[in-house]
Every structure is written in C-alpha cells, then in structure tokens.
Coordinates of C-alpha atoms in Angstrom, one line a residue:
M235 CA 109.8 84.5 72.2
P236 CA 110.4 83.7 76.1
H237 CA 107.1 84.4 78.2
P238 CA 107.2 87.6 80.1
T239 CA 107.7 87.3 83.8
L240 CA 104.7 87.8 86.0
G241 CA 104.2 89.2 89.4
F242 CA 100.9 88.3 91.2
I243 CA 99.7 90.3 94.3
G244 CA 96.6 89.3 96.3
L245 CA 96.4 85.4 96.9
G246 CA 92.9 85.0 98.2
L247 CA 89.8 82.9 97.1
M248 CA 90.5 84.0 93.4
G249 CA 94.2 84.8 93.4
D250 CA 95.5 81.4 94.5
P251 CA 93.8 79.3 91.9
M252 CA 94.5 82.0 89.3
T253 CA 98.4 81.9 90.1
R254 CA 98.3 78.0 90.2
R255 CA 96.8 78.2 86.5
L256 CA 99.8 80.4 85.4
L257 CA 102.4 78.3 87.2
D258 CA 100.7 75.0 85.3
A259 CA 100.9 76.9 82.0
G260 CA 104.6 77.3 82.5
F261 CA 104.9 81.1 83.3
D262 CA 107.5 82.4 85.7
V263 CA 105.5 83.9 88.5
T264 CA 106.5 85.9 91.6
V265 CA 104.0 86.2 94.3
W266 CA 103.5 88.6 97.3
N267 CA 100.8 88.6 99.9
R268 CA 100.2 90.3 103.1
T269 CA 99.5 87.1 104.8
T270 CA 102.8 85.3 104.2
T271 CA 101.4 81.6 104.6
K272 CA 99.7 82.1 101.3
S273 CA 102.6 83.0 99.5
E274 CA 104.7 80.1 101.0
A275 CA 102.1 77.7 99.9
L276 CA 102.5 79.1 96.4
G277 CA 106.3 78.9 96.8
R278 CA 106.0 75.1 97.2
A279 CA 103.9 74.9 94.0
G280 CA 106.7 76.6 91.9
A281 CA 106.3 80.2 92.3
R282 CA 109.0 82.6 93.6
V283 CA 108.2 84.4 96.9
A284 CA 108.9 88.0 97.0
G285 CA 109.7 89.7 100.5
S286 CA 108.2 92.9 99.4
I287 CA 106.0 94.5 96.8
G288 CA 109.2 96.4 95.5
E289 CA 111.2 93.2 95.2
L290 CA 108.2 91.7 93.1
V291 CA 107.8 94.7 90.9
Q292 CA 111.5 95.2 90.2
G293 CA 111.7 91.5 88.9
V294 CA 108.8 91.2 86.6
D295 CA 107.3 92.5 83.5
V296 CA 103.6 92.2 84.2
V297 CA 102.1 93.1 87.6
M298 CA 98.7 91.5 88.5
L299 CA 96.5 92.4 91.3
C300 CA 93.5 90.6 92.7
L301 CA 92.6 92.5 95.7
A302 CA 89.5 93.0 98.0
N303 CA 88.5 96.5 97.1
T304 CA 89.4 99.9 95.6
E305 CA 91.0 101.1 98.8
V306 CA 93.2 98.1 99.0
V307 CA 94.2 98.7 95.4
E308 CA 95.1 102.2 96.1
A309 CA 97.2 101.1 99.1
V310 CA 99.2 98.6 97.2
V311 CA 99.8 100.7 94.2
F312 CA 100.4 104.2 95.8
G313 CA 101.2 103.3 99.5
E314 CA 104.6 103.4 101.0
G315 CA 106.8 100.8 99.2
G316 CA 104.1 100.1 96.6
V317 CA 103.9 99.5 93.1
A318 CA 104.3 103.1 91.9
E319 CA 107.6 103.5 93.9
H320 CA 109.3 100.8 91.9
G321 CA 107.4 100.5 88.5
R322 CA 109.2 101.7 85.3
H323 CA 108.2 102.4 81.7
G324 CA 107.4 99.3 79.6
Q325 CA 105.7 97.5 82.5
T326 CA 102.0 96.7 82.7
L327 CA 99.6 96.5 85.6
I328 CA 96.6 94.3 85.3
D329 CA 94.0 94.9 87.9
F330 CA 91.6 91.9 88.3
S331 CA 90.0 93.3 91.3
S332 CA 86.5 94.8 91.0
S333 CA 87.2 98.4 91.7
D334 CA 85.6 101.8 91.3
P335 CA 85.6 102.8 87.5
E336 CA 86.3 106.5 88.4
A337 CA 88.9 105.7 90.8
T338 CA 90.6 103.3 88.4
R339 CA 90.8 106.0 85.8
D340 CA 92.4 108.3 88.3
F341 CA 95.0 105.5 89.3
A342 CA 95.8 104.7 85.7
A343 CA 96.7 108.4 85.1
R344 CA 98.7 108.7 88.5
L345 CA 100.7 105.6 87.8
E346 CA 101.7 106.5 84.2
A347 CA 102.6 110.1 85.5
R348 CA 104.7 108.6 88.4
C349 CA 106.7 106.0 86.8
G350 CA 105.4 105.3 83.1
M351 CA 103.7 102.1 83.8
G352 CA 100.6 101.1 82.0
W353 CA 97.3 100.1 83.4
V354 CA 94.6 97.5 82.4
D355 CA 91.6 97.0 84.4
C356 CA 90.3 93.4 83.8
P357 CA 87.8 92.4 86.4
V358 CA 86.6 88.8 86.4
S359 CA 83.2 86.8 86.6
G360 CA 83.1 83.2 87.3
G361 CA 83.9 82.8 90.9
V362 CA 86.2 80.3 92.5
A363 CA 85.2 77.6 90.1
G364 CA 85.9 79.5 87.1
A365 CA 89.3 80.5 88.5
E366 CA 90.1 76.9 89.1
A367 CA 88.9 75.7 85.8
G368 CA 90.6 78.7 83.8
S369 CA 87.0 79.5 82.6
L370 CA 86.7 83.1 83.9
V371 CA 85.1 85.8 82.0
M372 CA 87.2 88.9 81.6
M373 CA 86.2 92.5 80.9
A374 CA 89.0 94.7 80.0
G375 CA 89.7 98.4 79.6
G376 CA 92.7 100.0 78.4
E377 CA 94.6 100.4 75.1
A378 CA 93.7 97.7 72.5
S379 CA 97.4 96.9 71.6
R380 CA 98.4 96.4 75.3
I381 CA 95.4 94.2 75.9
D382 CA 96.1 92.1 72.7
A383 CA 99.8 91.7 73.9
L384 CA 98.5 90.3 77.3
R385 CA 96.2 87.5 75.7
P386 CA 98.6 84.9 75.9
Q387 CA 99.3 85.5 79.6
L388 CA 95.4 85.6 80.1
A389 CA 94.7 82.7 78.3
P390 CA 95.2 80.0 81.2
L391 CA 92.8 82.1 83.3
A392 CA 89.8 82.8 81.0
S393 CA 87.5 81.5 78.5
R394 CA 86.9 84.8 77.0
V395 CA 88.7 88.3 77.2
T396 CA 86.5 91.3 75.9
H397 CA 88.0 94.6 75.2
M398 CA 85.3 97.0 76.5
G399 CA 87.0 100.4 75.7
P400 CA 89.6 102.8 77.5
V401 CA 90.8 102.4 81.1
G402 CA 87.8 102.1 83.4
A403 CA 85.4 100.6 80.8
G404 CA 86.2 96.9 82.3
Q405 CA 85.1 98.1 85.6
V406 CA 81.9 99.7 84.4
T407 CA 81.3 96.5 82.8
K408 CA 81.7 94.4 85.8
V409 CA 79.4 96.8 87.7
C410 CA 76.8 95.8 85.0
N411 CA 77.4 92.3 85.7
Q412 CA 77.0 92.6 89.4
M413 CA 74.0 94.6 89.0
V414 CA 72.4 91.5 87.6
V415 CA 73.9 89.2 90.0
G416 CA 72.9 91.2 93.1
C417 CA 69.3 91.8 92.0
Q418 CA 69.0 88.0 91.3
A419 CA 70.4 86.9 94.8
A420 CA 67.8 89.2 96.3
V421 CA 64.9 87.7 94.4
L422 CA 66.1 84.2 94.6
A423 CA 65.8 84.5 98.5
E424 CA 62.4 85.7 98.1
M425 CA 61.5 82.9 95.7
V426 CA 62.8 80.0 97.8
A427 CA 61.1 81.2 100.9
L428 CA 57.7 81.7 98.9
A429 CA 58.0 78.2 97.6
E430 CA 58.6 76.8 101.2
A431 CA 55.6 78.9 102.7
S432 CA 53.5 77.6 99.9
G433 CA 54.2 73.9 100.6
V434 CA 56.4 73.5 97.6
E435 CA 59.7 71.5 97.9
A436 CA 62.1 74.3 97.2
G437 CA 65.0 71.8 96.6
R438 CA 63.2 70.9 93.3
L439 CA 63.2 74.4 91.9
T440 CA 66.6 74.2 90.2
E441 CA 65.4 71.0 88.3
A442 CA 61.9 72.4 87.5
L443 CA 63.1 75.7 86.2
A444 CA 66.3 74.4 84.4
G445 CA 66.3 75.5 80.7
G446 CA 63.6 78.1 81.3
F447 CA 63.9 81.9 81.2
A448 CA 64.4 81.9 85.0
D449 CA 67.7 79.8 84.5
S450 CA 71.0 81.3 85.1
T451 CA 74.5 80.8 86.8
P452 CA 73.3 82.4 90.1
F453 CA 70.2 80.6 90.1
R454 CA 71.8 77.3 89.7
I455 CA 74.4 78.0 92.4
L456 CA 72.2 79.9 95.1
T457 CA 68.8 78.2 94.9
P458 CA 70.1 74.7 96.1
R459 CA 72.1 76.3 98.9
M460 CA 69.1 78.5 100.2
A461 CA 66.8 75.4 99.9
A462 CA 69.1 73.2 101.8
S463 CA 70.4 76.0 104.2
D464 CA 73.8 74.9 103.0
F465 CA 75.8 77.9 104.0
A466 CA 79.2 76.3 104.9
D467 CA 82.4 77.1 103.0
P468 CA 80.9 80.1 101.0
P469 CA 82.4 80.5 97.4
W470 CA 82.0 84.3 97.8
H471 CA 80.9 86.7 100.5
L472 CA 77.9 89.0 100.8
R473 CA 80.1 92.0 101.7
T474 CA 81.6 91.7 98.1
L475 CA 78.4 91.7 96.4
L476 CA 77.2 94.6 98.6
K477 CA 80.3 96.5 97.7
D478 CA 79.7 95.9 94.0
L479 CA 76.2 97.1 94.2
D480 CA 77.3 100.2 96.0
M481 CA 79.6 100.9 93.2
A482 CA 76.8 100.5 90.7
V483 CA 74.6 103.1 92.7
A484 CA 77.8 105.5 92.8
Q485 CA 78.5 105.1 89.1
S486 CA 74.7 105.7 88.3
R487 CA 74.8 109.2 90.2
R488 CA 77.9 110.0 88.2
S489 CA 76.3 109.0 84.7
A490 CA 72.8 110.3 85.7
S491 CA 71.4 106.9 85.1
A492 CA 68.7 105.4 87.3
T493 CA 69.4 102.2 89.2
P494 CA 66.4 101.8 91.4
M495 CA 66.5 97.9 91.4
S496 CA 70.1 97.8 92.3
G497 CA 69.6 100.4 94.9
L498 CA 66.9 98.4 96.6
A499 CA 69.1 95.0 96.3
A500 CA 72.0 96.9 98.1
Q501 CA 69.7 98.1 100.9
L502 CA 68.5 94.6 101.4
L503 CA 72.1 93.1 101.4
R504 CA 73.2 96.0 103.8
A505 CA 70.3 95.1 106.4
H506 CA 71.4 91.5 106.1
A507 CA 75.1 92.4 106.5
T508 CA 74.3 94.5 109.6
R509 CA 72.8 91.4 111.3
G510 CA 76.2 89.6 111.1
H511 CA 76.1 88.2 107.9
A512 CA 78.7 90.3 105.9
E513 CA 81.3 87.5 105.9
H514 CA 78.7 84.8 105.0
D515 CA 77.4 83.4 101.6
P516 CA 74.8 85.5 99.9
A517 CA 72.5 82.5 100.1
T518 CA 71.8 83.3 103.7
L519 CA 69.6 86.2 102.4
V520 CA 66.8 83.4 102.5
E521 CA 66.8 83.5 106.3
A522 CA 65.6 87.0 106.2
Y523 CA 62.4 85.9 104.9
R524 CA 61.8 82.6 106.7
P525 CA 59.6 82.6 109.8
A526 CA 61.5 83.0 113.0
T527 CA 62.1 79.9 115.0
P528 CA 60.4 80.0 118.4
E529 CA 62.7 79.9 121.2
E530 CA 62.6 76.7 123.3

C-alpha cells in the first residue's frame, strides 16, 4: 500500500529534524511554517512547500503539528484559514506539541464536530538530539486503532510510542515527564553550585556519579554545561520548561493532586526568567546560586 501523505506545521528546533527524518524515510511531506525561510530550507531537502495552512491540509492525509504552546496550537487549528476550515472526515491530526491536557480534549471534540477530523495527542521527549536520531519517546492519547494505523509514520521519528489512553492522556504523561525534568534542573543547579563552593571540581561530577542513583539524561546534559558555564547554542529554552511546569500545576488543581515540588521548581524558573533568561538554556539556573562577581 502507498504511504499516506503527510503535512508538517511548525519547523522549529524539533519540527525541522523530524520532517527531515520523514523525508529520508521516503514519505511525501508537505510543510508550512509562519517563517517561510524554514519552509524553503526543507523544500530544498525534498518537501513540498505549501503557501497556506489550507493548501497543506487539502493535499495530505495526516497533519502533524509541532508548535510552541497550547495557544499557538489553537490558533493554527481554529484560527482564520486554519486546519479546521479545511479538514475532512478520514484525516488525522497528530499534535507533537506539549499542550494543556484539558485544552487538548476540547480541541479534539471541536475539530471532530467541525470537520470530522480525528485527533491524536503525541507529545515527545528526547530533545533535538532525539529528533535528529529518530530516537524520540512518544506518549500518545487517542483511539487505539488510529494510533496503531499511524505507527509506520511514527517509526522514523521514535524509538518507542506508548498508547496511554484516550485523547489528552498523552499530554498528561508529558506533564509527568516534565515534572521530573523541571525538578531535576532546579536541584542540579544547586548541586553544581554547592560543589563549587565546597572546593570540588564540578566538571567531574558527571564522571563520578555516572551509573549511580543520581544518573539521568538531564543530569548528563545539564551538569557539564552548568559546570563549564557553557550556555551557547541551547538545545532547549527555559521558557519551554517553565510552561510545562505551569501546566503540571494547573493539572494538579483539576485533579486535586498535590504538586509542591513542581510548584517550587516553577517559581524558581519564573524568577530566573524574569531576570532575562527566558530564552536561555535551563543550565543558566546555576548562575542564580553562584556568588555575584564584584564590579570592577
């Protein structure tokens, strides 16, 4: 059977390498991005470049989104000229974005009522490196049969796709993931600063703790960058992690489940963001704990 045609909207840090993986796997991919230079770069790599969201949706079987936040997802899907205006029964929308779970359930119901299009929430973990290597971890919410039908299209992107339940369950799972990551980022900054203040070479912490209970992917990524004050070319942004922690706190209120650690981590990140670090690497959190440099 021929591959279904794919449309990809949102060609940022994650969307660009994900689209390239799909092209390399032989899929017919049409792209659209608000910043046209990103679309044009993928056009040179073999993608079809749509002039509008409507043109993209009308020409594909599956629409994939990888966008900044819940508000952008809503604008792209339900705004003027958006996906909902052009979608049709039999199509599927896959949202790789990290979006609010309750809003996701509402979006899915609205989209189906508007045009008959199905929704799968499929947020990802693994960062840019995982997107480039095709080793992302995906947490999917939606109908089991629909997700199973999508597995061939997800295979070039992910090492694992886990069906977590109905629409919204994937986003709840991603919130859980980010609670762990966000709290780790906050305590890693404290750890590196404590080691430095105590006369320990912080750059050796990764080697010393590798394989122990403290070892983790965030530990291996963030600790060396914090120790070396290597904040250039961030693989992710503090504002993104803060957004996800805020969603965790909001979800905890809905479900009457306490999240004191995640709430504290969110406030620490928010304070750092207000000091001009929202667009910076979360590794810059360590600067909040280091002694101020005396002015010359």
